[in-house]
C-alpha cells in the first residue's frame, strides 16, 4: 500500500463519517454494552459487540472511505474512568485497532486505519480538573494501544484546548520512543460558532502553535456545519505548510440533537472547499453516515487536491497570531 503522504499528493482522500451516529441507529440495549453500568460507553463495544463495530467500518469502506477511524474517541483512562474501565485503556485501543484492520482486510481495499484520539472530558484551560502530566500519560497509553493494534496513522481530533493538544503530542512521542516506531500524526481542531476554539484561539494561532510538531495534516472537524467552517478552512489553507483536512457535522443539531444536512447538500458544500483548492482530506463528523461519505466521494472524485506551499514570513501565536517581518521592528 502507498504511504499516506504519497496518496495525499495524488488525490483528495475521504475520511469516514460518524461512529456514534451509526451506533445509535443499531438501537443497542444495555446487554449489548455488557450491562447497565457500561451503557453508553461506545468504546467498550469492541469487547461486547465487536461485530457491530466491524460492520460499521465496512459500511464506510464500501461507501468509499480512504481512511477509517477506530472506535476509540473516548478510550483514554480519563474518560473510561466514568465507567470504572480505566484499567482497560490500552487493551480497548488495541482491540479497536485490530477490528478496524480486520474490516479493511475483509474487503480487500486500500484503506488506512486512523487511531482516533479525542479531547477527553477534561481540558486544562477550559474545564480544569486534570494536570498536564496526567494528560500526557493518558494519551501515551492510548497511543501505545493503537500502535500495538496496527493503526497506520494517529488522529488527534476535536481539539479544543492547545494545552491538551501539546500533551497529546508529547504522549505520542513517548509512545514512539518506547515502541521504537513512528507514524504520521493528524491533528484536527474545533472552532466554535463564536469563531475560536473553546480555549479562545483563532485557527491561525492554533496552526502556528503546533506547526513545529510537523503533523501530516492539520484541519477542522465537528462543532458546526460547513458554512461556519468556510472562512476558517480558507485561512488554514492560506497559512498551512502541511495537508489540510475538513470533516464537518451534518449541520448544527436541533434541540433534540438531530442533524438535518442531507448527503447531497453536505457533499455540495464540501465540494466547494475542494474546488477552491483548500483541502486534502474530506469527511464527516457528528450526524454523518455512509450515505454522506458516498455522496462526497462522487462530488470530489475529479477534483485535484490542495497543493502544499512554503511560507516565507515568520509567525508566533498566543490566542491570536502575529506574522511579522523586518519592517515591523522593534517587536
PDB file of C-alpha atoms in Angstrom:
ATOM      1  CA  UNK A   1       0.000   0.000   0.000  1.00  0.00           C
ATOM      2  CA  UNK A   2       1.218   3.520  -0.783  1.00  0.00           C
ATOM      3  CA  UNK A   3       2.362   5.711   2.059  1.00  0.00           C
ATOM      4  CA  UNK A   4      -0.279   8.137   3.290  1.00  0.00           C
ATOM      5  CA  UNK A   5       1.873  11.054   2.152  1.00  0.00           C
ATOM      6  CA  UNK A   6       2.089   9.701  -1.400  1.00  0.00           C
ATOM      7  CA  UNK A   7      -1.677   9.113  -1.558  1.00  0.00           C
ATOM      8  CA  UNK A   8      -2.333  12.663  -0.353  1.00  0.00           C
ATOM      9  CA  UNK A   9      -0.152  14.050  -3.127  1.00  0.00           C
ATOM     10  CA  UNK A  10      -2.248  12.232  -5.731  1.00  0.00           C
ATOM     11  CA  UNK A  11      -5.842  12.886  -4.674  1.00  0.00           C
ATOM     12  CA  UNK A  12      -8.220  14.183  -2.050  1.00  0.00           C
ATOM     13  CA  UNK A  13      -8.736  11.407   0.479  1.00  0.00           C
ATOM     14  CA  UNK A  14     -12.084  10.549   2.058  1.00  0.00           C
ATOM     15  CA  UNK A  15     -12.254  10.130   5.804  1.00  0.00           C
ATOM     16  CA  UNK A  16     -15.208   8.169   7.178  1.00  0.00           C
ATOM     17  CA  UNK A  17     -18.232   9.622   8.962  1.00  0.00           C
ATOM     18  CA  UNK A  18     -19.601   9.487  12.494  1.00  0.00           C
ATOM     19  CA  UNK A  19     -19.257   6.348  14.606  1.00  0.00           C
ATOM     20  CA  UNK A  20     -21.692   7.461  17.323  1.00  0.00           C
ATOM     21  CA  UNK A  21     -24.454   8.169  14.805  1.00  0.00           C
ATOM     22  CA  UNK A  22     -24.139   4.684  13.368  1.00  0.00           C
ATOM     23  CA  UNK A  23     -24.104   3.030  16.799  1.00  0.00           C
ATOM     24  CA  UNK A  24     -27.285   4.894  17.754  1.00  0.00           C
ATOM     25  CA  UNK A  25     -29.014   3.536  14.654  1.00  0.00           C
ATOM     26  CA  UNK A  26     -28.399  -0.005  15.920  1.00  0.00           C
ATOM     27  CA  UNK A  27     -30.795   0.516  18.879  1.00  0.00           C
ATOM     28  CA  UNK A  28     -28.460  -1.393  21.164  1.00  0.00           C
ATOM     29  CA  UNK A  29     -29.593  -2.427  24.642  1.00  0.00           C
ATOM     30  CA  UNK A  30     -27.788  -2.339  27.980  1.00  0.00           C
ATOM     31  CA  UNK A  31     -26.987  -6.005  27.457  1.00  0.00           C
ATOM     32  CA  UNK A  32     -25.125  -5.161  24.245  1.00  0.00           C
ATOM     33  CA  UNK A  33     -22.908  -2.838  26.268  1.00  0.00           C
ATOM     34  CA  UNK A  34     -22.205  -5.506  28.876  1.00  0.00           C
ATOM     35  CA  UNK A  35     -24.660  -4.263  31.468  1.00  0.00           C
ATOM     36  CA  UNK A  36     -26.353  -1.067  32.628  1.00  0.00           C
ATOM     37  CA  UNK A  37     -23.176   0.220  34.260  1.00  0.00           C
ATOM     38  CA  UNK A  38     -21.465   0.318  30.848  1.00  0.00           C
ATOM     39  CA  UNK A  39     -24.417   1.527  28.767  1.00  0.00           C
ATOM     40  CA  UNK A  40     -23.359   4.468  26.601  1.00  0.00           C
ATOM     41  CA  UNK A  41     -19.676   3.559  26.612  1.00  0.00           C
ATOM     42  CA  UNK A  42     -19.292   3.085  22.872  1.00  0.00           C
ATOM     43  CA  UNK A  43     -15.620   2.216  23.264  1.00  0.00           C
ATOM     44  CA  UNK A  44     -16.478  -0.905  25.308  1.00  0.00           C
ATOM     45  CA  UNK A  45     -18.410  -2.325  22.350  1.00  0.00           C
ATOM     46  CA  UNK A  46     -15.093  -3.517  20.903  1.00  0.00           C
ATOM     47  CA  UNK A  47     -15.298  -6.152  23.666  1.00  0.00           C
ATOM     48  CA  UNK A  48     -19.032  -6.804  23.909  1.00  0.00           C
ATOM     49  CA  UNK A  49     -20.145  -6.304  20.262  1.00  0.00           C
ATOM     50  CA  UNK A  50     -17.086  -6.240  18.002  1.00  0.00           C
ATOM     51  CA  UNK A  51     -19.312  -7.444  15.158  1.00  0.00           C
ATOM     52  CA  UNK A  52     -21.282  -4.185  15.276  1.00  0.00           C
ATOM     53  CA  UNK A  53     -18.146  -2.038  15.159  1.00  0.00           C
ATOM     54  CA  UNK A  54     -16.593  -4.031  12.326  1.00  0.00           C
ATOM     55  CA  UNK A  55     -19.826  -3.843  10.324  1.00  0.00           C
ATOM     56  CA  UNK A  56     -19.862  -0.042  10.673  1.00  0.00           C
ATOM     57  CA  UNK A  57     -16.263   0.168   9.472  1.00  0.00           C
ATOM     58  CA  UNK A  58     -17.145  -1.997   6.491  1.00  0.00           C
ATOM     59  CA  UNK A  59     -20.116   0.222   5.581  1.00  0.00           C
ATOM     60  CA  UNK A  60     -17.837   3.249   5.458  1.00  0.00           C
ATOM     61  CA  UNK A  61     -15.243   1.415   3.386  1.00  0.00           C
ATOM     62  CA  UNK A  62     -17.907   0.310   0.895  1.00  0.00           C
ATOM     63  CA  UNK A  63     -19.132   3.933   0.746  1.00  0.00           C
ATOM     64  CA  UNK A  64     -15.685   4.996  -0.435  1.00  0.00           C
ATOM     65  CA  UNK A  65     -13.668   5.972   2.648  1.00  0.00           C
ATOM     66  CA  UNK A  66      -9.917   6.035   2.143  1.00  0.00           C
ATOM     67  CA  UNK A  67      -9.331   6.443   5.897  1.00  0.00           C
ATOM     68  CA  UNK A  68     -11.437   4.898   8.668  1.00  0.00           C
ATOM     69  CA  UNK A  69     -11.227   5.846  12.331  1.00  0.00           C
ATOM     70  CA  UNK A  70     -11.002   3.384  15.193  1.00  0.00           C
ATOM     71  CA  UNK A  71     -13.818   3.339  17.747  1.00  0.00           C
ATOM     72  CA  UNK A  72     -11.597   4.987  20.359  1.00  0.00           C
ATOM     73  CA  UNK A  73     -12.691   8.623  20.543  1.00  0.00           C
ATOM     74  CA  UNK A  74     -13.161   8.351  24.312  1.00  0.00           C
ATOM     75  CA  UNK A  75     -10.775   5.494  25.026  1.00  0.00           C
ATOM     76  CA  UNK A  76      -8.414   7.301  27.398  1.00  0.00           C
ATOM     77  CA  UNK A  77      -8.247   6.333  31.057  1.00  0.00           C
ATOM     78  CA  UNK A  78      -9.658   9.794  31.875  1.00  0.00           C
ATOM     79  CA  UNK A  79     -12.922   9.137  30.013  1.00  0.00           C
ATOM     80  CA  UNK A  80     -13.131   5.418  30.760  1.00  0.00           C
ATOM     81  CA  UNK A  81     -12.932   6.119  34.498  1.00  0.00           C
ATOM     82  CA  UNK A  82     -16.585   7.269  34.276  1.00  0.00           C
ATOM     83  CA  UNK A  83     -17.393   3.577  33.756  1.00  0.00           C
ATOM     84  CA  UNK A  84     -14.631   2.168  36.011  1.00  0.00           C
ATOM     85  CA  UNK A  85     -12.927   0.817  32.888  1.00  0.00           C
ATOM     86  CA  UNK A  86      -9.773   2.927  33.060  1.00  0.00           C
ATOM     87  CA  UNK A  87      -7.618  -0.170  33.626  1.00  0.00           C
ATOM     88  CA  UNK A  88      -8.617  -1.453  30.162  1.00  0.00           C
ATOM     89  CA  UNK A  89      -7.482   1.625  28.226  1.00  0.00           C
ATOM     90  CA  UNK A  90      -4.540   0.059  26.394  1.00  0.00           C
ATOM     91  CA  UNK A  91      -6.472  -3.155  25.689  1.00  0.00           C
ATOM     92  CA  UNK A  92      -9.547  -1.367  24.301  1.00  0.00           C
ATOM     93  CA  UNK A  93      -7.431   0.746  21.953  1.00  0.00           C
ATOM     94  CA  UNK A  94      -5.553  -2.296  20.704  1.00  0.00           C
ATOM     95  CA  UNK A  95      -8.779  -4.255  20.175  1.00  0.00           C
ATOM     96  CA  UNK A  96     -10.385  -1.347  18.325  1.00  0.00           C
ATOM     97  CA  UNK A  97      -7.388  -1.013  16.016  1.00  0.00           C
ATOM     98  CA  UNK A  98      -7.428  -4.733  15.217  1.00  0.00           C
ATOM     99  CA  UNK A  99     -11.164  -4.654  14.452  1.00  0.00           C
ATOM    100  CA  UNK A 100     -10.687  -1.740  12.031  1.00  0.00           C
ATOM    101  CA  UNK A 101      -7.756  -3.513  10.357  1.00  0.00           C
ATOM    102  CA  UNK A 102      -9.868  -6.670  10.057  1.00  0.00           C
ATOM    103  CA  UNK A 103     -12.626  -4.682   8.339  1.00  0.00           C
ATOM    104  CA  UNK A 104     -10.088  -3.425   5.792  1.00  0.00           C
ATOM    105  CA  UNK A 105      -8.676  -6.889   5.201  1.00  0.00           C
ATOM    106  CA  UNK A 106     -12.103  -8.497   4.859  1.00  0.00           C
ATOM    107  CA  UNK A 107     -12.976  -6.168   1.966  1.00  0.00           C
ATOM    108  CA  UNK A 108      -9.538  -6.207   0.364  1.00  0.00           C
ATOM    109  CA  UNK A 109      -9.411  -2.412  -0.034  1.00  0.00           C
ATOM    110  CA  UNK A 110      -6.501   0.020   0.185  1.00  0.00           C
ATOM    111  CA  UNK A 111      -7.755   1.867   3.242  1.00  0.00           C
ATOM    112  CA  UNK A 112      -5.748   3.494   6.031  1.00  0.00           C
ATOM    113  CA  UNK A 113      -6.735   2.995   9.669  1.00  0.00           C
ATOM    114  CA  UNK A 114      -6.512   6.131  11.816  1.00  0.00           C
ATOM    115  CA  UNK A 115      -6.307   5.777  15.574  1.00  0.00           C
ATOM    116  CA  UNK A 116      -8.920   8.229  16.878  1.00  0.00           C
ATOM    117  CA  UNK A 117      -7.788  10.206  19.919  1.00  0.00           C
ATOM    118  CA  UNK A 118     -10.468  12.554  21.247  1.00  0.00           C
ATOM    119  CA  UNK A 119     -10.049  15.569  23.546  1.00  0.00           C
ATOM    120  CA  UNK A 120     -11.021  13.624  26.722  1.00  0.00           C
ATOM    121  CA  UNK A 121     -13.696  15.089  29.007  1.00  0.00           C
ATOM    122  CA  UNK A 122     -11.248  17.470  30.667  1.00  0.00           C
ATOM    123  CA  UNK A 123      -9.265  20.404  29.309  1.00  0.00           C
ATOM    124  CA  UNK A 124      -6.629  22.294  31.243  1.00  0.00           C
ATOM    125  CA  UNK A 125      -7.660  25.789  30.116  1.00  0.00           C
ATOM    126  CA  UNK A 126     -11.405  25.182  29.784  1.00  0.00           C
ATOM    127  CA  UNK A 127     -12.616  22.779  32.477  1.00  0.00           C
ATOM    128  CA  UNK A 128      -9.609  22.182  34.703  1.00  0.00           C
ATOM    129  CA  UNK A 129      -9.590  19.070  36.869  1.00  0.00           C
ATOM    130  CA  UNK A 130      -6.609  17.493  35.128  1.00  0.00           C
ATOM    131  CA  UNK A 131      -2.871  18.117  35.035  1.00  0.00           C
ATOM    132  CA  UNK A 132      -0.586  18.317  32.028  1.00  0.00           C
ATOM    133  CA  UNK A 133       1.258  15.218  33.247  1.00  0.00           C
ATOM    134  CA  UNK A 134      -1.985  13.231  33.620  1.00  0.00           C
ATOM    135  CA  UNK A 135      -2.940  14.091  30.049  1.00  0.00           C
ATOM    136  CA  UNK A 136       0.479  13.062  28.744  1.00  0.00           C
ATOM    137  CA  UNK A 137       0.101   9.693  30.480  1.00  0.00           C
ATOM    138  CA  UNK A 138      -3.465   9.211  29.204  1.00  0.00           C
ATOM    139  CA  UNK A 139      -2.519   9.933  25.595  1.00  0.00           C
ATOM    140  CA  UNK A 140       0.676   7.890  25.858  1.00  0.00           C
ATOM    141  CA  UNK A 141      -1.290   4.825  26.961  1.00  0.00           C
ATOM    142  CA  UNK A 142      -3.902   5.354  24.258  1.00  0.00           C
ATOM    143  CA  UNK A 143      -1.261   5.733  21.552  1.00  0.00           C
ATOM    144  CA  UNK A 144       0.504   2.622  22.803  1.00  0.00           C
ATOM    145  CA  UNK A 145      -2.644   0.526  22.399  1.00  0.00           C
ATOM    146  CA  UNK A 146      -3.415   1.934  18.969  1.00  0.00           C
ATOM    147  CA  UNK A 147       0.123   1.366  17.696  1.00  0.00           C
ATOM    148  CA  UNK A 148       0.157  -2.186  19.077  1.00  0.00           C
ATOM    149  CA  UNK A 149      -3.121  -2.776  17.244  1.00  0.00           C
ATOM    150  CA  UNK A 150      -1.570  -1.808  13.917  1.00  0.00           C
ATOM    151  CA  UNK A 151      -3.011   1.610  13.004  1.00  0.00           C
ATOM    152  CA  UNK A 152      -1.456   3.455  10.054  1.00  0.00           C
ATOM    153  CA  UNK A 153      -1.818   6.980  11.418  1.00  0.00           C
ATOM    154  CA  UNK A 154      -2.824   8.681  14.685  1.00  0.00           C
ATOM    155  CA  UNK A 155      -5.592  11.297  14.613  1.00  0.00           C
ATOM    156  CA  UNK A 156      -5.772  13.783  17.493  1.00  0.00           C
ATOM    157  CA  UNK A 157      -9.204  15.263  16.860  1.00  0.00           C
ATOM    158  CA  UNK A 158     -11.890  17.658  18.075  1.00  0.00           C
ATOM    159  CA  UNK A 159      -9.137  19.680  19.750  1.00  0.00           C
ATOM    160  CA  UNK A 160     -10.480  22.492  21.912  1.00  0.00           C
ATOM    161  CA  UNK A 161      -7.501  23.374  24.106  1.00  0.00           C
ATOM    162  CA  UNK A 162      -3.922  23.733  22.852  1.00  0.00           C
ATOM    163  CA  UNK A 163      -2.525  22.513  26.158  1.00  0.00           C
ATOM    164  CA  UNK A 164      -4.344  19.210  25.661  1.00  0.00           C
ATOM    165  CA  UNK A 165      -3.017  19.003  22.104  1.00  0.00           C
ATOM    166  CA  UNK A 166       0.559  19.530  23.256  1.00  0.00           C
ATOM    167  CA  UNK A 167       0.108  16.916  25.977  1.00  0.00           C
ATOM    168  CA  UNK A 168      -1.194  14.510  23.325  1.00  0.00           C
ATOM    169  CA  UNK A 169       1.790  15.147  21.080  1.00  0.00           C
ATOM    170  CA  UNK A 170       4.232  14.588  23.945  1.00  0.00           C
ATOM    171  CA  UNK A 171       2.418  11.395  24.964  1.00  0.00           C
ATOM    172  CA  UNK A 172       2.527  10.165  21.365  1.00  0.00           C
ATOM    173  CA  UNK A 173       6.231  10.970  21.025  1.00  0.00           C
ATOM    174  CA  UNK A 174       6.946   8.980  24.198  1.00  0.00           C
ATOM    175  CA  UNK A 175       4.993   6.031  22.765  1.00  0.00           C
ATOM    176  CA  UNK A 176       7.013   6.226  19.541  1.00  0.00           C
ATOM    177  CA  UNK A 177      10.233   6.176  21.538  1.00  0.00           C
ATOM    178  CA  UNK A 178       9.135   3.321  23.813  1.00  0.00           C
ATOM    179  CA  UNK A 179       7.959   1.188  20.893  1.00  0.00           C
ATOM    180  CA  UNK A 180      10.827   2.184  18.592  1.00  0.00           C
ATOM    181  CA  UNK A 181       8.461   3.250  15.828  1.00  0.00           C
ATOM    182  CA  UNK A 182       6.928   6.320  14.212  1.00  0.00           C
ATOM    183  CA  UNK A 183       3.639   7.026  12.458  1.00  0.00           C
ATOM    184  CA  UNK A 184       2.116  10.065  10.746  1.00  0.00           C
ATOM    185  CA  UNK A 185       0.036  12.242  13.083  1.00  0.00           C
ATOM    186  CA  UNK A 186      -3.065  14.148  12.001  1.00  0.00           C
ATOM    187  CA  UNK A 187      -4.412  16.986  14.145  1.00  0.00           C
ATOM    188  CA  UNK A 188      -7.919  18.390  13.854  1.00  0.00           C
ATOM    189  CA  UNK A 189      -9.245  21.316  15.862  1.00  0.00           C
ATOM    190  CA  UNK A 190     -12.740  22.528  16.583  1.00  0.00           C
ATOM    191  CA  UNK A 191     -13.784  26.123  16.008  1.00  0.00           C
ATOM    192  CA  UNK A 192     -16.971  27.123  17.804  1.00  0.00           C
ATOM    193  CA  UNK A 193     -19.650  29.437  16.326  1.00  0.00           C
ATOM    194  CA  UNK A 194     -18.017  32.402  18.099  1.00  0.00           C
ATOM    195  CA  UNK A 195     -15.013  31.938  15.811  1.00  0.00           C
ATOM    196  CA  UNK A 196     -12.410  30.421  18.125  1.00  0.00           C
ATOM    197  CA  UNK A 197     -11.704  27.192  19.968  1.00  0.00           C
ATOM    198  CA  UNK A 198     -13.304  26.827  23.401  1.00  0.00           C
ATOM    199  CA  UNK A 199      -9.984  27.987  24.855  1.00  0.00           C
ATOM    200  CA  UNK A 200     -10.228  31.173  22.749  1.00  0.00           C
ATOM    201  CA  UNK A 201      -7.695  30.514  19.974  1.00  0.00           C
ATOM    202  CA  UNK A 202      -8.212  31.539  16.356  1.00  0.00           C
ATOM    203  CA  UNK A 203      -7.476  28.947  13.665  1.00  0.00           C
ATOM    204  CA  UNK A 204      -4.330  30.861  12.646  1.00  0.00           C
ATOM    205  CA  UNK A 205      -2.998  30.783  16.190  1.00  0.00           C
ATOM    206  CA  UNK A 206      -3.981  27.136  16.563  1.00  0.00           C
ATOM    207  CA  UNK A 207      -1.987  26.176  13.488  1.00  0.00           C
ATOM    208  CA  UNK A 208       1.082  28.216  14.395  1.00  0.00           C
ATOM    209  CA  UNK A 209       1.159  26.753  17.899  1.00  0.00           C
ATOM    210  CA  UNK A 210       1.643  23.222  16.548  1.00  0.00           C
ATOM    211  CA  UNK A 211       3.327  23.584  13.159  1.00  0.00           C
ATOM    212  CA  UNK A 212       6.701  22.761  14.753  1.00  0.00           C
ATOM    213  CA  UNK A 213       5.355  19.275  15.528  1.00  0.00           C
ATOM    214  CA  UNK A 214       5.167  18.669  11.752  1.00  0.00           C
ATOM    215  CA  UNK A 215       1.903  16.708  11.631  1.00  0.00           C
ATOM    216  CA  UNK A 216       0.990  15.216   8.277  1.00  0.00           C
ATOM    217  CA  UNK A 217      -2.239  17.244   8.309  1.00  0.00           C
ATOM    218  CA  UNK A 218      -3.994  19.942  10.297  1.00  0.00           C
ATOM    219  CA  UNK A 219      -7.670  20.649   9.956  1.00  0.00           C
ATOM    220  CA  UNK A 220     -11.086  21.214  11.425  1.00  0.00           C
ATOM    221  CA  UNK A 221     -13.946  18.956  12.466  1.00  0.00           C
ATOM    222  CA  UNK A 222     -17.162  18.918  14.476  1.00  0.00           C
ATOM    223  CA  UNK A 223     -18.772  21.928  16.239  1.00  0.00           C
ATOM    224  CA  UNK A 224     -20.572  23.390  13.219  1.00  0.00           C
ATOM    225  CA  UNK A 225     -21.757  22.601   9.754  1.00  0.00           C
ATOM    226  CA  UNK A 226     -19.639  23.534   6.733  1.00  0.00           C
ATOM    227  CA  UNK A 227     -20.980  27.081   6.342  1.00  0.00           C
ATOM    228  CA  UNK A 228     -19.390  28.232   9.601  1.00  0.00           C
ATOM    229  CA  UNK A 229     -16.144  26.480   8.686  1.00  0.00           C
ATOM    230  CA  UNK A 230     -15.675  28.211   5.349  1.00  0.00           C
ATOM    231  CA  UNK A 231     -13.593  31.220   6.421  1.00  0.00           C
ATOM    232  CA  UNK A 232     -11.552  29.136   8.848  1.00  0.00           C
ATOM    233  CA  UNK A 233     -10.736  26.455   6.272  1.00  0.00           C
ATOM    234  CA  UNK A 234      -9.696  29.148   3.801  1.00  0.00           C
ATOM    235  CA  UNK A 235      -7.456  30.786   6.419  1.00  0.00           C
ATOM    236  CA  UNK A 236      -5.903  27.453   7.312  1.00  0.00           C
ATOM    237  CA  UNK A 237      -5.274  26.651   3.661  1.00  0.00           C
ATOM    238  CA  UNK A 238      -3.540  30.008   3.149  1.00  0.00           C
ATOM    239  CA  UNK A 239      -1.307  29.530   6.188  1.00  0.00           C
ATOM    240  CA  UNK A 240      -0.582  25.811   6.388  1.00  0.00           C
ATOM    241  CA  UNK A 241       2.614  24.242   5.070  1.00  0.00           C
ATOM    242  CA  UNK A 242       1.124  20.783   5.506  1.00  0.00           C
ATOM    243  CA  UNK A 243      -2.015  18.982   4.284  1.00  0.00           C
ATOM    244  CA  UNK A 244      -5.421  20.336   5.328  1.00  0.00           C
ATOM    245  CA  UNK A 245      -8.401  18.267   6.474  1.00  0.00           C
ATOM    246  CA  UNK A 246     -12.043  19.181   6.991  1.00  0.00           C
ATOM    247  CA  UNK A 247     -14.820  16.939   8.256  1.00  0.00           C
ATOM    248  CA  UNK A 248     -17.877  18.894   9.401  1.00  0.00           C
ATOM    249  CA  UNK A 249     -21.016  17.831  11.195  1.00  0.00           C
ATOM    250  CA  UNK A 250     -24.149  17.244   9.160  1.00  0.00           C
ATOM    251  CA  UNK A 251     -25.178  20.784  10.035  1.00  0.00           C
ATOM    252  CA  UNK A 252     -25.917  22.132  13.507  1.00  0.00           C
ATOM    253  CA  UNK A 253     -28.050  19.896  15.754  1.00  0.00           C
ATOM    254  CA  UNK A 254     -31.598  20.928  16.650  1.00  0.00           C
ATOM    255  CA  UNK A 255     -32.976  20.979  20.203  1.00  0.00           C
ATOM    256  CA  UNK A 256     -33.439  17.205  20.038  1.00  0.00           C
ATOM    257  CA  UNK A 257     -29.870  16.600  18.907  1.00  0.00           C
ATOM    258  CA  UNK A 258     -30.827  15.683  15.326  1.00  0.00           C
ATOM    259  CA  UNK A 259     -28.734  16.706  12.315  1.00  0.00           C
ATOM    260  CA  UNK A 260     -30.534  17.717   9.132  1.00  0.00           C
ATOM    261  CA  UNK A 261     -27.846  18.186   6.472  1.00  0.00           C
ATOM    262  CA  UNK A 262     -28.629  15.648   3.745  1.00  0.00           C
ATOM    263  CA  UNK A 263     -25.879  13.697   1.972  1.00  0.00           C
ATOM    264  CA  UNK A 264     -26.373  15.702  -1.236  1.00  0.00           C
ATOM    265  CA  UNK A 265     -26.400  19.113   0.409  1.00  0.00           C
ATOM    266  CA  UNK A 266     -23.347  18.365   2.566  1.00  0.00           C
ATOM    267  CA  UNK A 267     -21.477  16.941  -0.430  1.00  0.00           C
ATOM    268  CA  UNK A 268     -22.225  20.076  -2.447  1.00  0.00           C
ATOM    269  CA  UNK A 269     -20.809  22.297   0.296  1.00  0.00           C
ATOM    270  CA  UNK A 270     -17.583  20.352   0.805  1.00  0.00           C
ATOM    271  CA  UNK A 271     -17.170  20.148  -2.972  1.00  0.00           C
ATOM    272  CA  UNK A 272     -16.897  23.940  -2.940  1.00  0.00           C
ATOM    273  CA  UNK A 273     -13.990  23.688  -0.474  1.00  0.00           C
ATOM    274  CA  UNK A 274     -12.300  21.209  -2.814  1.00  0.00           C
ATOM    275  CA  UNK A 275     -12.904  23.370  -5.904  1.00  0.00           C
ATOM    276  CA  UNK A 276     -11.320  26.327  -4.117  1.00  0.00           C
ATOM    277  CA  UNK A 277      -8.183  24.220  -3.623  1.00  0.00           C
ATOM    278  CA  UNK A 278      -8.383  24.386   0.167  1.00  0.00           C
ATOM    279  CA  UNK A 279      -8.398  20.726   1.249  1.00  0.00           C
ATOM    280  CA  UNK A 280      -6.588  17.406   1.021  1.00  0.00           C
ATOM    281  CA  UNK A 281      -8.852  15.312   3.270  1.00  0.00           C
ATOM    282  CA  UNK A 282     -12.659  15.485   3.421  1.00  0.00           C
ATOM    283  CA  UNK A 283     -15.029  13.526   5.641  1.00  0.00           C
ATOM    284  CA  UNK A 284     -17.913  13.758   8.071  1.00  0.00           C
ATOM    285  CA  UNK A 285     -18.332  14.207  11.801  1.00  0.00           C
ATOM    286  CA  UNK A 286     -21.467  14.116  14.001  1.00  0.00           C
ATOM    287  CA  UNK A 287     -24.658  13.116  12.218  1.00  0.00           C
ATOM    288  CA  UNK A 288     -22.948  11.845   9.073  1.00  0.00           C
ATOM    289  CA  UNK A 289     -23.426   8.348   7.663  1.00  0.00           C
ATOM    290  CA  UNK A 290     -22.057   6.164   4.840  1.00  0.00           C
ATOM    291  CA  UNK A 291     -24.573   7.881   2.544  1.00  0.00           C
ATOM    292  CA  UNK A 292     -22.892  11.223   3.273  1.00  0.00           C
ATOM    293  CA  UNK A 293     -19.464   9.760   2.523  1.00  0.00           C
ATOM    294  CA  UNK A 294     -20.671   8.153  -0.685  1.00  0.00           C
ATOM    295  CA  UNK A 295     -22.111  11.481  -1.867  1.00  0.00           C
ATOM    296  CA  UNK A 296     -18.869  13.272  -1.008  1.00  0.00           C
ATOM    297  CA  UNK A 297     -16.845  10.688  -2.913  1.00  0.00           C
ATOM    298  CA  UNK A 298     -18.895  11.266  -6.039  1.00  0.00           C
ATOM    299  CA  UNK A 299     -18.753  15.047  -5.614  1.00  0.00           C
ATOM    300  CA  UNK A 300     -14.966  15.399  -5.354  1.00  0.00           C
ATOM    301  CA  UNK A 301     -13.681  12.442  -7.375  1.00  0.00           C
ATOM    302  CA  UNK A 302     -12.449  14.600 -10.268  1.00  0.00           C
ATOM    303  CA  UNK A 303     -11.033  17.487  -8.205  1.00  0.00           C
ATOM    304  CA  UNK A 304      -7.310  17.814  -7.604  1.00  0.00           C
ATOM    305  CA  UNK A 305      -6.014  18.087  -4.029  1.00  0.00           C
ATOM    306  CA  UNK A 306      -4.710  21.274  -2.462  1.00  0.00           C
ATOM    307  CA  UNK A 307      -1.050  21.872  -3.271  1.00  0.00           C
ATOM    308  CA  UNK A 308       1.455  22.246  -0.444  1.00  0.00           C
ATOM    309  CA  UNK A 309       3.121  25.627  -0.089  1.00  0.00           C
ATOM    310  CA  UNK A 310       6.011  27.233   1.745  1.00  0.00           C
ATOM    311  CA  UNK A 311       5.647  30.444   3.725  1.00  0.00           C
ATOM    312  CA  UNK A 312       8.488  32.947   3.782  1.00  0.00           C
ATOM    313  CA  UNK A 313       7.263  35.017   6.726  1.00  0.00           C
ATOM    314  CA  UNK A 314       7.784  34.461  10.436  1.00  0.00           C
ATOM    315  CA  UNK A 315       4.940  33.979  12.881  1.00  0.00           C
ATOM    316  CA  UNK A 316       4.156  33.452  16.539  1.00  0.00           C
ATOM    317  CA  UNK A 317       0.898  32.896  18.372  1.00  0.00           C
ATOM    318  CA  UNK A 318      -0.936  33.023  21.649  1.00  0.00           C
ATOM    319  CA  UNK A 319      -4.712  33.277  21.477  1.00  0.00           C
ATOM    320  CA  UNK A 320      -4.188  35.180  18.217  1.00  0.00           C
ATOM    321  CA  UNK A 321      -1.448  35.033  15.600  1.00  0.00           C
ATOM    322  CA  UNK A 322       1.221  37.530  14.599  1.00  0.00           C
ATOM    323  CA  UNK A 323       3.002  37.197  11.263  1.00  0.00           C
ATOM    324  CA  UNK A 324       5.957  39.555  11.144  1.00  0.00           C
ATOM    325  CA  UNK A 325       8.928  40.723   9.069  1.00  0.00           C
ATOM    326  CA  UNK A 326      11.857  43.112   9.431  1.00  0.00           C
ATOM    327  CA  UNK A 327       9.701  46.148   8.634  1.00  0.00           C
ATOM    328  CA  UNK A 328       7.915  45.691  11.963  1.00  0.00           C
ATOM    329  CA  UNK A 329      11.000  46.149  14.164  1.00  0.00           C
ATOM    330  CA  UNK A 330      11.232  46.509  17.106  1.00  0.00           C
ATOM    331  CA  UNK A 331       8.961  43.820  18.434  1.00  0.00           C
TER     332      UNK A 331
END
